[in-house]
Coordinates of C-alpha atoms in Angstrom, one line a residue:
Chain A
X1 CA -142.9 60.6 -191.4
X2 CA -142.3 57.3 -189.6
X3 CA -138.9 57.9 -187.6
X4 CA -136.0 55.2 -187.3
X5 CA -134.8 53.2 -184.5
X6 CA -132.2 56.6 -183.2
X7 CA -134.7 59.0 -184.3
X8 CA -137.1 57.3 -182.0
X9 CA -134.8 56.9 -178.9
X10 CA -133.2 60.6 -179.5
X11 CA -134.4 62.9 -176.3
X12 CA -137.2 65.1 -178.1
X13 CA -136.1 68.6 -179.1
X14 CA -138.0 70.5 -176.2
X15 CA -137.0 71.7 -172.6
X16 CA -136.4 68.6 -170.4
X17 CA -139.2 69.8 -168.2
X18 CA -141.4 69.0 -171.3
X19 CA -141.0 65.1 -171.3
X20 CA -140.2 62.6 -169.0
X21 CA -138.3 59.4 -169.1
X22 CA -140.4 56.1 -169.2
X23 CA -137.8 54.8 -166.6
X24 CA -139.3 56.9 -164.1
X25 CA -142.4 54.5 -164.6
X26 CA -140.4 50.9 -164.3
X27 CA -137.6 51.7 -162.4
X28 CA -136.8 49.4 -159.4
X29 CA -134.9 51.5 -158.1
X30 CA -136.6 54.7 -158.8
X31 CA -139.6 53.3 -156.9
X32 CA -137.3 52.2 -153.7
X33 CA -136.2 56.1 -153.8
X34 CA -139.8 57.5 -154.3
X35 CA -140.7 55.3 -151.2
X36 CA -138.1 57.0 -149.1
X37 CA -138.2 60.2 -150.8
X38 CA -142.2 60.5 -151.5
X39 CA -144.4 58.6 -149.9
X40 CA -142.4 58.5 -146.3
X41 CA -142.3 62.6 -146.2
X42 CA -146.0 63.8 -147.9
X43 CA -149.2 63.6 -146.5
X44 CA -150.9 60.9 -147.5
X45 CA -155.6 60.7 -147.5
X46 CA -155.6 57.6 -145.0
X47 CA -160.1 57.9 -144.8
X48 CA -163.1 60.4 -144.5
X49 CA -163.4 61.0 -140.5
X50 CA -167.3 59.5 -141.7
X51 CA -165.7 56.2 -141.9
X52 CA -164.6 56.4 -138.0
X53 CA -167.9 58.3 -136.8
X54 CA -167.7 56.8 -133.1
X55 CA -165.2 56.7 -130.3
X56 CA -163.2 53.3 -130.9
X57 CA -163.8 53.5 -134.4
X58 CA -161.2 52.4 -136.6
X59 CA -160.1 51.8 -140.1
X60 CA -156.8 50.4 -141.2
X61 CA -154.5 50.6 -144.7
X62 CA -150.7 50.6 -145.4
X63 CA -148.9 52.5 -146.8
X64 CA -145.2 52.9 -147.9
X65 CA -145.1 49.3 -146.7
X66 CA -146.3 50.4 -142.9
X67 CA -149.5 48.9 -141.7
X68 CA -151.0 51.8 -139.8
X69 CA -154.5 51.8 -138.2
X70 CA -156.4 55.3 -138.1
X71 CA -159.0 55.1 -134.9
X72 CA -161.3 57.8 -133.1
X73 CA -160.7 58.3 -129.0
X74 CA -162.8 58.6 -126.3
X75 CA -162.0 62.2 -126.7
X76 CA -163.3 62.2 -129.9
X77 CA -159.8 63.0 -131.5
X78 CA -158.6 60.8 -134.7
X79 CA -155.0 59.5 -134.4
X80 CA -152.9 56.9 -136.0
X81 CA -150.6 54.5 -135.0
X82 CA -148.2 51.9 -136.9
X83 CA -150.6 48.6 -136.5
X84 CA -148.0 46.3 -135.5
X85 CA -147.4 45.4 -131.6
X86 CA -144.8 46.9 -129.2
X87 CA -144.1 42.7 -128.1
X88 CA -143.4 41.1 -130.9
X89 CA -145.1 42.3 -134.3
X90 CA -148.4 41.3 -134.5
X91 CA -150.9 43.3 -136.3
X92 CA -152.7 44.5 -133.6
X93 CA -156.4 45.8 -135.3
X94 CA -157.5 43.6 -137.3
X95 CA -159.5 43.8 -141.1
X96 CA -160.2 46.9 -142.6
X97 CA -162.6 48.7 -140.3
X98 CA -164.0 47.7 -136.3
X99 CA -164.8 49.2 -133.4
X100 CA -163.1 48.3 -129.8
X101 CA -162.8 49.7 -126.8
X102 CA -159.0 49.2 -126.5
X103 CA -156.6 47.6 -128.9
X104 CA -155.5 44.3 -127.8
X105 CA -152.7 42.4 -129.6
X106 CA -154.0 38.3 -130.4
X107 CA -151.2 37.4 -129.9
X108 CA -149.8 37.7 -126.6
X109 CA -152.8 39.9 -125.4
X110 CA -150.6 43.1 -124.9
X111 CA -153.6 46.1 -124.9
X112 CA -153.5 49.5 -126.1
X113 CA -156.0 52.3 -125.5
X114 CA -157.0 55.1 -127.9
X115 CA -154.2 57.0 -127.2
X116 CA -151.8 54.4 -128.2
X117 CA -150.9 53.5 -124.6
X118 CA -149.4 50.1 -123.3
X119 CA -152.1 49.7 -120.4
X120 CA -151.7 45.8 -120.0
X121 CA -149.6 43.3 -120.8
X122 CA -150.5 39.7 -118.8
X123 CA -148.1 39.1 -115.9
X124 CA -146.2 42.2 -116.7
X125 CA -144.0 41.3 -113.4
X126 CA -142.4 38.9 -115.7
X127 CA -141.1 42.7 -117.1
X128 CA -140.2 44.2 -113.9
X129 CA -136.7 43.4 -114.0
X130 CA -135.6 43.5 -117.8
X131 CA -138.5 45.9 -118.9
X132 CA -140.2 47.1 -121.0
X133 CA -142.5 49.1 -118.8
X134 CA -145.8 49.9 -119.8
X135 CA -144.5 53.2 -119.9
X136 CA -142.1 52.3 -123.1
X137 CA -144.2 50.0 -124.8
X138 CA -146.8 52.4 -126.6
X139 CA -147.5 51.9 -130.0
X140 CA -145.4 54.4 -132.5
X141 CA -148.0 57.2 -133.3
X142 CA -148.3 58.5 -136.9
X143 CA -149.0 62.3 -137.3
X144 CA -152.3 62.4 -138.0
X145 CA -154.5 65.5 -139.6
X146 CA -157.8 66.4 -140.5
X147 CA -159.3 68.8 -143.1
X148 CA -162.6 69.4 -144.1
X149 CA -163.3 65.7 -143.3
X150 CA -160.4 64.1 -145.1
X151 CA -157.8 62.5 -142.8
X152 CA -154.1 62.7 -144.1
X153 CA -150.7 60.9 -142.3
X154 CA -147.4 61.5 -142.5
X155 CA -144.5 59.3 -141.6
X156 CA -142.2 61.9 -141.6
X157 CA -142.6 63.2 -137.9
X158 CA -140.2 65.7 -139.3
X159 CA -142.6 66.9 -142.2
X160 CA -143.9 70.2 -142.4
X161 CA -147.7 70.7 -141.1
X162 CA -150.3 69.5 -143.3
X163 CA -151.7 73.2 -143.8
X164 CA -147.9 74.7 -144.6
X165 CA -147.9 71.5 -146.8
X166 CA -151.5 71.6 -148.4
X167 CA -151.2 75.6 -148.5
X168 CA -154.7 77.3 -150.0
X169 CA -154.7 74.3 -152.8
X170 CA -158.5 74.0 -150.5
X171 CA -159.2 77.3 -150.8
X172 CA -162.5 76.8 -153.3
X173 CA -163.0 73.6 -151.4
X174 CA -164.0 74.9 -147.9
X175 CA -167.6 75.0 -148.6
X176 CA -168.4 72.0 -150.5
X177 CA -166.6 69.8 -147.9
X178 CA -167.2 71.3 -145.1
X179 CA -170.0 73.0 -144.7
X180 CA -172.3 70.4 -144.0
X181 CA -171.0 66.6 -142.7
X182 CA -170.7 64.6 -145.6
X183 CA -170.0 60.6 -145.3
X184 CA -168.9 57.8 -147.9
X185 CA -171.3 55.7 -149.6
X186 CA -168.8 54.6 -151.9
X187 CA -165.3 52.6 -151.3
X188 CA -163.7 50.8 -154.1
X189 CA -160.5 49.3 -155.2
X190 CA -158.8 48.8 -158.3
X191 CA -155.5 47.2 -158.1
X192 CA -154.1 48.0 -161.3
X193 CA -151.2 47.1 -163.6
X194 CA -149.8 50.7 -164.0
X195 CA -147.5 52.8 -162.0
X196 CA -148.9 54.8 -159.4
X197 CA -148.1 58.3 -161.2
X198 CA -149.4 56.8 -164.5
X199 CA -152.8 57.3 -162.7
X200 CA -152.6 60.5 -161.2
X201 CA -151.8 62.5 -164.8
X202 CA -155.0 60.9 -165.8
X203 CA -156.6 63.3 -163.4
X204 CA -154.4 66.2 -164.0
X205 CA -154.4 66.3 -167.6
X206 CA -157.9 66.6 -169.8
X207 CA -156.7 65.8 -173.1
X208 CA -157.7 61.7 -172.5
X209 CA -160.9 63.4 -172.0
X210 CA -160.8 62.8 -176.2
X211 CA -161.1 59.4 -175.1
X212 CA -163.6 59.4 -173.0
X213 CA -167.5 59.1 -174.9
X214 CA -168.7 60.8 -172.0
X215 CA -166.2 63.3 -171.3
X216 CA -166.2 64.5 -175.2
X217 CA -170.1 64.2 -175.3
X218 CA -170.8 66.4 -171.8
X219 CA -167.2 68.1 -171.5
X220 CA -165.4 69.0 -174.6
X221 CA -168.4 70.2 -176.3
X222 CA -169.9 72.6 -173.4
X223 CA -169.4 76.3 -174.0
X224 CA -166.3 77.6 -172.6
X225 CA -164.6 74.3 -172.1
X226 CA -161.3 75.5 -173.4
X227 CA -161.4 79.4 -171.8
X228 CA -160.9 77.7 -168.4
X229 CA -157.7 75.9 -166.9
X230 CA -155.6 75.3 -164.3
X231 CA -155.0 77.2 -160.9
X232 CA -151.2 75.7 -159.7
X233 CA -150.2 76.1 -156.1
X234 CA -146.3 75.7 -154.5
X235 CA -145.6 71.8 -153.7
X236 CA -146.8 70.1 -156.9
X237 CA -150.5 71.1 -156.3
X238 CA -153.4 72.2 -158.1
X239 CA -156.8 72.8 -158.6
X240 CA -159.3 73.0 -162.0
X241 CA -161.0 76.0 -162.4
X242 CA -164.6 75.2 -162.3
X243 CA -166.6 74.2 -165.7
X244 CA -169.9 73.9 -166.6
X245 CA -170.7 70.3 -167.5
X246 CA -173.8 69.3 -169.8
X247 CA -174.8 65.9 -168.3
X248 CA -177.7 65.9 -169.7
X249 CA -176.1 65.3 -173.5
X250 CA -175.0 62.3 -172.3
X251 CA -178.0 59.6 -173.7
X252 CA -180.2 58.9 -170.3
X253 CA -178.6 61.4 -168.1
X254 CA -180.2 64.2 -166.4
X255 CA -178.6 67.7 -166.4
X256 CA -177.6 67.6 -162.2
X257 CA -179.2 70.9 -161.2
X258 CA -180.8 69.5 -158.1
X259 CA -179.5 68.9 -154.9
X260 CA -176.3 69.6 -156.2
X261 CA -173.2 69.5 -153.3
X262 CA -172.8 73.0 -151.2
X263 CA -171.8 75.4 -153.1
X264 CA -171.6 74.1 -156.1
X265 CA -173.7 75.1 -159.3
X266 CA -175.9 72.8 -161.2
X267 CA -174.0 70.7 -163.4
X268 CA -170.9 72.4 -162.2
X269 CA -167.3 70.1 -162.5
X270 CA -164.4 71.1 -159.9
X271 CA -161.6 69.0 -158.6
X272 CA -158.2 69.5 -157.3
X273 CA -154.9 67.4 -157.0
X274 CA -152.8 67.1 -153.9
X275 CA -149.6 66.1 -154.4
X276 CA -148.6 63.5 -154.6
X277 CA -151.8 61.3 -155.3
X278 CA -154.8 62.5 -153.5
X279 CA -157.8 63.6 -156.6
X280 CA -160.7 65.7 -155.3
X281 CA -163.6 65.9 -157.9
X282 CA -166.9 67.4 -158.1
X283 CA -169.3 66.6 -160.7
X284 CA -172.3 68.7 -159.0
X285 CA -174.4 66.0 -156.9
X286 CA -171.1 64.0 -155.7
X287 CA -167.7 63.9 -154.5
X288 CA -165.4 61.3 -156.0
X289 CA -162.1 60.9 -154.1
X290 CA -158.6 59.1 -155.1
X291 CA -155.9 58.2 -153.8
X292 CA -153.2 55.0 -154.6
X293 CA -151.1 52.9 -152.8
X294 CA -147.9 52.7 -154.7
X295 CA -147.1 48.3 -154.4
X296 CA -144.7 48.0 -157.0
X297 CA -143.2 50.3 -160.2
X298 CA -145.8 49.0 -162.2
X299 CA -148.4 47.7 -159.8
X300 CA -150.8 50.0 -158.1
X301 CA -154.0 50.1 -155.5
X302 CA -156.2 53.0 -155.9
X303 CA -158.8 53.7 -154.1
X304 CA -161.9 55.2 -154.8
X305 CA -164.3 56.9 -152.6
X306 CA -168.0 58.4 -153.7
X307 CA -169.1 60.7 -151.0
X308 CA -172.8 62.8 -150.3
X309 CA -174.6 65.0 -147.8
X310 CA -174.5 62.5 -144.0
X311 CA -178.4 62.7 -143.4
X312 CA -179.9 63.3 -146.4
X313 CA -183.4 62.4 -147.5
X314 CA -183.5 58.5 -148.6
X315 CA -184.3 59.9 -152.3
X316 CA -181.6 62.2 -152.3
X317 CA -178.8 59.7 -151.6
X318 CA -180.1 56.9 -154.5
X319 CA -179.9 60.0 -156.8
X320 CA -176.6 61.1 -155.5
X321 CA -175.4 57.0 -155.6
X322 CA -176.5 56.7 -159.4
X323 CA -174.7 60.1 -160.7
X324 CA -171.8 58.8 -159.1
X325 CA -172.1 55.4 -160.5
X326 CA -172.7 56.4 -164.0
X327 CA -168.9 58.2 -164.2
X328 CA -167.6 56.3 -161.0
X329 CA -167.0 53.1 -159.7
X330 CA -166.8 49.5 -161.1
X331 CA -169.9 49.7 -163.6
X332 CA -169.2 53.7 -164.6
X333 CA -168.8 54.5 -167.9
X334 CA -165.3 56.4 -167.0
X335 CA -163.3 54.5 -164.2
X336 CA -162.8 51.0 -166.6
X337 CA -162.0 53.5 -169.3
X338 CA -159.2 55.4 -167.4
X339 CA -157.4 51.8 -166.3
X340 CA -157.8 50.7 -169.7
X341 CA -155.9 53.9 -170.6
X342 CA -153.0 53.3 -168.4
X343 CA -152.5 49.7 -168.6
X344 CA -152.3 50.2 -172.1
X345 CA -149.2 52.6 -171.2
X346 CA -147.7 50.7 -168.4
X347 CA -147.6 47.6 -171.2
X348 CA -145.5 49.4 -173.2
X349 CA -143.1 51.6 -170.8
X350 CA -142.5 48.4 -168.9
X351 CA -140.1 47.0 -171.7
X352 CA -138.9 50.7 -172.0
X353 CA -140.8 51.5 -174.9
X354 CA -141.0 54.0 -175.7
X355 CA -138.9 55.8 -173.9
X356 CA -140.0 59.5 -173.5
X357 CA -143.6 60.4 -172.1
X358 CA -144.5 63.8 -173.7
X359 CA -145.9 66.8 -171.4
X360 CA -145.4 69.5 -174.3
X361 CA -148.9 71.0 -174.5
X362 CA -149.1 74.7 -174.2
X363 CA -152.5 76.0 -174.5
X364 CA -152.0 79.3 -172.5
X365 CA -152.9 77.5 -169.0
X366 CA -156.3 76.6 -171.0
X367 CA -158.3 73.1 -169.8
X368 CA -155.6 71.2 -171.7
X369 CA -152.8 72.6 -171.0
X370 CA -150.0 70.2 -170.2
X371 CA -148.9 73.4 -167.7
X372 CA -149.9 71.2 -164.4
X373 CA -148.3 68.0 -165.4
X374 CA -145.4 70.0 -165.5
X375 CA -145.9 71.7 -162.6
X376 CA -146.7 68.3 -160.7
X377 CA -143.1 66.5 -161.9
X378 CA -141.2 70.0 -160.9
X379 CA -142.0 68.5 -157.4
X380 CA -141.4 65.6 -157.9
X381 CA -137.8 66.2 -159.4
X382 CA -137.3 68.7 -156.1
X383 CA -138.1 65.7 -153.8
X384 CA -136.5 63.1 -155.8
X385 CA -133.0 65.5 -156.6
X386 CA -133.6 63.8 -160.4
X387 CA -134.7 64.8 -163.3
X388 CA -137.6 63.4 -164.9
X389 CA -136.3 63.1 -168.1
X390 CA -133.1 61.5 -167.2
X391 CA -133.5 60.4 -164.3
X392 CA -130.6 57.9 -163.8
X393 CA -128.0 61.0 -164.5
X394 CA -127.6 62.4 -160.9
X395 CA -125.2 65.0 -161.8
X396 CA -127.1 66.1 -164.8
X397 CA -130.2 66.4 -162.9
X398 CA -129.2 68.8 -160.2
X399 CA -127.1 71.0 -162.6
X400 CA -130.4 71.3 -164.6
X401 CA -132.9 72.3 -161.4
Chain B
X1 CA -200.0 25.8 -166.9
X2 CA -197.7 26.3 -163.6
X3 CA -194.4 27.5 -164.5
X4 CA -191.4 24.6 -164.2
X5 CA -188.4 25.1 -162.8
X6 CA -187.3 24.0 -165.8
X7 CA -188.2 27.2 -167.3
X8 CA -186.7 29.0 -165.0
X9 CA -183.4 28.1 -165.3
X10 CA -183.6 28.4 -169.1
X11 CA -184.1 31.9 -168.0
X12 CA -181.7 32.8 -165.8
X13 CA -179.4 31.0 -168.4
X14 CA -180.6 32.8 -171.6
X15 CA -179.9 36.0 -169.4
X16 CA -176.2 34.7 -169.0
X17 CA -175.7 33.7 -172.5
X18 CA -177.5 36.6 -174.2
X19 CA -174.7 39.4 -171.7
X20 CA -171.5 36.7 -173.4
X21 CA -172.6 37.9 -176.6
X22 CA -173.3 41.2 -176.0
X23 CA -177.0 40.7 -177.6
X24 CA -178.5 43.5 -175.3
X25 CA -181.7 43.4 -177.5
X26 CA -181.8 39.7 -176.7
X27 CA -181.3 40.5 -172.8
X28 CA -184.1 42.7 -172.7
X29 CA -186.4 40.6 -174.1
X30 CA -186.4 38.2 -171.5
X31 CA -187.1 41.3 -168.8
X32 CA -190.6 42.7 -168.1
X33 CA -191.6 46.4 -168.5
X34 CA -190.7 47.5 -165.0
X35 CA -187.7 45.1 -164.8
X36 CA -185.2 46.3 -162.5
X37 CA -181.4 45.8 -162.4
X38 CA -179.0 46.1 -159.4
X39 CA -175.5 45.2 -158.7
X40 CA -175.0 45.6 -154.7
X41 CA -172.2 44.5 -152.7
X42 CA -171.1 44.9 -148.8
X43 CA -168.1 47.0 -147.8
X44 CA -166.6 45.7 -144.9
X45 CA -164.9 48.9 -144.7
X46 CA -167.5 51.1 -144.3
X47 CA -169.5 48.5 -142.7
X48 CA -172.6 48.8 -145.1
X49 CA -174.2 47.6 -148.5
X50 CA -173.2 50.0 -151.3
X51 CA -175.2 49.8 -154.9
X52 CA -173.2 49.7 -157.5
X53 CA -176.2 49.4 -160.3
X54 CA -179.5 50.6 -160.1
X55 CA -181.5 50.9 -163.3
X56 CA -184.9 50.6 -164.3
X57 CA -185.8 48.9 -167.9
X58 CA -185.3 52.2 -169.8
X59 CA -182.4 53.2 -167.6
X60 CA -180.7 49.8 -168.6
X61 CA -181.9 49.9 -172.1
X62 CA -180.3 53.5 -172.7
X63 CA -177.1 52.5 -170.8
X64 CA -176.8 49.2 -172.9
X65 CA -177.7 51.0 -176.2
X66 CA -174.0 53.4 -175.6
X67 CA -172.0 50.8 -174.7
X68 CA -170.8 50.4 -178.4
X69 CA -169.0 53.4 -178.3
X70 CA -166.8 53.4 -175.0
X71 CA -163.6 51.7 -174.8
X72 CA -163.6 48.7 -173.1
X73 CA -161.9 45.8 -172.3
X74 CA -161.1 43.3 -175.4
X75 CA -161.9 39.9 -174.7
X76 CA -165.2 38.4 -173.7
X77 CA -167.1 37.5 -169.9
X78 CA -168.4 34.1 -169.8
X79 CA -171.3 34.2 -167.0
X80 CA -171.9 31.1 -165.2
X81 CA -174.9 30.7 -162.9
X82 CA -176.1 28.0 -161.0
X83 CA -179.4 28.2 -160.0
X84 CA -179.2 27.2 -156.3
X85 CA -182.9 27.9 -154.9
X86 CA -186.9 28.5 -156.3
X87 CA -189.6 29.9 -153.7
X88 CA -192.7 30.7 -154.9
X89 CA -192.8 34.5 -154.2
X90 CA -195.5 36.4 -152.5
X91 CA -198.2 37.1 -155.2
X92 CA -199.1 33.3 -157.5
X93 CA -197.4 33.6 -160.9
X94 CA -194.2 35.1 -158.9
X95 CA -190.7 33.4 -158.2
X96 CA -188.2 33.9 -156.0
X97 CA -184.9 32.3 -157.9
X98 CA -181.3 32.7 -156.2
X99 CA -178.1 31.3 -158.5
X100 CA -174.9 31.0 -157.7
X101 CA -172.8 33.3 -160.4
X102 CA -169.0 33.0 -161.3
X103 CA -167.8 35.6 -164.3
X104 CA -164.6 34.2 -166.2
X105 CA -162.9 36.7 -168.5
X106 CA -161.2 35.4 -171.6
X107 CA -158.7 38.1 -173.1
X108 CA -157.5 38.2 -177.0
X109 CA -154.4 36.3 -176.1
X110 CA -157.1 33.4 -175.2
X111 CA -156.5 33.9 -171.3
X112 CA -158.9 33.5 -168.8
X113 CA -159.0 34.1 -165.2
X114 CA -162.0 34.7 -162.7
X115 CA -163.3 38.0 -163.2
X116 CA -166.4 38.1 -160.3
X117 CA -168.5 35.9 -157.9
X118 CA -171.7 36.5 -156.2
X119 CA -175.4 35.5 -156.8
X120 CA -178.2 36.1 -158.4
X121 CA -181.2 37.4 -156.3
X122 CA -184.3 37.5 -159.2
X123 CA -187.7 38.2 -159.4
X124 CA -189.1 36.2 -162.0
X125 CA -193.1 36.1 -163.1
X126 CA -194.8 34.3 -165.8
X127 CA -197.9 34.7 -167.7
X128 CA -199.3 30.7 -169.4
X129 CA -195.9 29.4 -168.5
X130 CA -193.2 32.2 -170.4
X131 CA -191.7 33.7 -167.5
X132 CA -189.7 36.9 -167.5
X133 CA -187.2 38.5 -165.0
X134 CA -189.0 41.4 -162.7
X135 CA -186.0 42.3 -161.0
X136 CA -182.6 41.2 -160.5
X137 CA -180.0 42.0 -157.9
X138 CA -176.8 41.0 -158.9
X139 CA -174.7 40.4 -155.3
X140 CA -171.2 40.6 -155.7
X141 CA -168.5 38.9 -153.2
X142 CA -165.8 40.1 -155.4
X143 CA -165.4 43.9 -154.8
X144 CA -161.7 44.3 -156.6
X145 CA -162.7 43.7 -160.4
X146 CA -159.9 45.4 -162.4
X147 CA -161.0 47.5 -164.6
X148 CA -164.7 47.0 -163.8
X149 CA -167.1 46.4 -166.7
X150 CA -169.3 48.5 -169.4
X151 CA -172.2 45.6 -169.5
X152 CA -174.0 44.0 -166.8
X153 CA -173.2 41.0 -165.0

């Protein structure tokens, strides 16, 4: 039965941790918080260490509104620093990726090394008597960590270690990423017109795999789909419990049981979700990798990396590059489908309609249970101090956690 | 009869207009049997060329013949290619074509903004003056396209 304008706007009739307010989505505000709250206090996937391979190597992004650039040392050790100059502001690396042997400033020529050290600044008599010295003109380091490959930052110089933080979410990772050195063959960016979380249930919830043609030709149908679920760890994270996929029922796809990625069966599917928006998954030959850099409440960059085995056989990699491009990437049959998906939500939540997101499913933990979308907003509500579902009721929201 | 350029360029257009209207049939008529079809592009941040494409005839046939049923953007792609530059290739009979290419995308609301821009790297060889496209490689300056696209460009 159709419902009326109340009926429609009345909270639904399930726990609050079973639906979340669409103003969590469009909020102003609410993004401002998650800025301070979220993004300056969790780890965030900056690169692969592949993309920085040599001493001086560099890449550079921002996030929560920091331009930070991540670059190798002479002593082989990856750090980051806040790209902006000691002087007066500059960026000092420029573009997305170089090499140098230090960091010099354009501007006023101020140089850094690899460690962040001010080593030269022209004339620097002129700031013998005033200062600075070199001494207290380094750049402002970033913590910096790397697991299996993937390099994470944290603002927060007060935040817990990456492994306390990440805890053994990795734990049926360890082989497939780091076993063997694997490199990125893939970077791409969507900049999308949905909020930033809108993008990450996609990958924790498999019931839009209904929408997909692939996902219910390949996904849905293989045997044991549904017996399979979730595996939650503390601090919002999770992983999938591995499926078997049937590519091959897909119409020109092959079945993925060769040179699949270590330890990983043939046409095997396995990802995992980092809080608060770093994606892991596995579809047997390659790695696709996500994460998103929040712009706006209803704007959003993601990024997309495809990664494979570093050396491999010339063959090898075009195979590798076209199973990842048949799901993946601008031309897949999947990405354009998932940002279709979302915009189509943001467009509606961004005039408030409607104005409860449902996360009801309970399927026994199964594939589609809504158990990890749950899970995922717990955390966020712990770092926000909100609830989801009403989120601009402060006092409310704390009695109920 | 030597091939014109003439004919040429009513190629590389057909190949535009027949991807607008989504007449994949039509497409494929105007590509040879080992026809191949790339979309490439440079990443400055991994300082290489990545492939974002790579089908053979069948491989594009079988990709274009599913299309139907995936969601996709509403709206229609307008291609517009220029062709800049015709080489003879290296065998007689064989072309070397490159056209500037601009994508517009038109939504339902009647809309339209610039979707893509690259160039058009063909192949293109002809038998009594009917040429076909051997191979294309489809290189893209724009590397941030939205939600990407189910059909060729």
């Amino acid at each position: 039965m159709a419902r009326t304008a109340n009926e429609w706007n009345r909270p639904p009739a399930m726990p609050e941790d079973h639906y979340v307010s669409s103003q969590i989505y469009i909020d102003p505000e609410l993004f401002s918080e998650e800025q301070e709250k979220i993004f300056k206090k969790t780890w965030k996937l900056a690169c692969h260490e592949s993309e920085v391979p040599d001493a001086g190597d560099y890449r550079t992004l921002e996030w929560a509104g920091t331009p930070l650039v991540v670059i190798r040392g002479n002593d082989d050790c990856i750090r980051t620093f806040v790209n902006i100059c000691s002087h007066r502001s500059a960026t000092v690396a420029q573009g997305p990726s170089g090499n140098v042997k230090t960091m010099v400033c354009f501007f006023h020529l101020w140089e850094y090394d690899h460690q962040g050290r001010c080593i030269a600044m022209p004339r620097d008599e002129g700031y013998k008597e005033a200062g600075p010295s070199k001494a207290q003109a380094g750049l402002r380091e970033v913590r910096t960590a790397v697991k299996l490959g993937l390099v994470f930052v944290n603002l927060d110089d007060a935040a817990p270690d990456f492994a306390d933080y990440a805890g053994n979410t990795f734990e049926h990772f360890e082989e497939v990423l780091g076993s063997q050195p694997l490199e990125v063959f893939h970077y791409g960016r969507v900049k999308m017109r949905a909020n930033w979380k809108q993008w990450h249930e996609t990958n924790i919830e498999l019931y839009h795999e209904w929408g997909h043609v692939v996902n219910r030709t390949t996904g849905i149908r293989a045997p044991g789909y549904f017996e399979t679920g979730w595996k939650l760890y503390p601090g919002g994270h999770g992983m999938l419990i591995p499926k078997k996929i049937r590519y091959a029922d897909y119409k020109g796809w092959d079945a993925r049981s060769n040179q699949t990625m270590p330890g990983i069966d043939p046409g095997e599917l396995r990802s995992m979700d980092l809080f608060p928006n770093t994606t892991i998954i596995v579809r047997a030959t390659n790695i696709r990798i996500d994460t998103s850099t929040p712009i706006g409440p209803g704007i959003t960059l993601l990024e997309q990396r495809g990664l494979g085995v570093k050396g491999e056989p010339a063959e090898v990699r075009t195979m590798r590059v076209r199973d990842h491009n048949q799901y993946w990437g601008p031309f897949g049959r999947n990405v354009a489908e998932d940002v279709i998906f979302v915009e189509a939500v943001e467009r509606s939540n961004r005039q408030g309609h409607p104005n409860w997101g449902i996360h009801s499913r309970r399927e026994n933990g199964g594939a589609q249970d809504d158990d990890f979308l749950r899970h995922y907003y717990a955390e966020w509500r712990r770092r926000m101090g909100r609830s989801s579902a009403n989120p601009s009721n402060r006092a409310v929201a704390l009695a109920a956690e | 009869m030597a091939l014109s350029e003439e004919a040429i360029r009513r190629l590389v257009y057909q190949s535009c207009m027949t991807l607008d209207v989504e007449d994949c049939a039509g497409y494929l008529a105007l590509c040879g049997t080992n026809y191949r079809y790339r979309i490439t592009t440079y990443s400055p941040e991994l300082k290489k060329d990545m492939v974002w494409l790579d089908h053979s005839r069948k491989d594009l046939a079988n990709m274009l013949e599913m299309v139907p049923q995936h969601v996709r953007l509403p709206g229609k792609f307008l291609r517009h290619a220029t062709v800049q530059v015709v080489d003879p290739g290296e065998r007689p009979g064989e072309w070397k074509v490159v056209s500037a290419l601009s994508v517009y995308y038109t939504d339902p609301d009647g809309e339209t903004r610039l979707f893509a821009v690259g160039r058009y790297h063909d192949r293109i060889e002809d038998t009594g003056g009917t040429p076909w496209l051997a191979a294309r490689e489809v290189r893209l300056e724009t590397r941030i396209l939205g939600p990407g696209s189910h059909l060729p460009m």
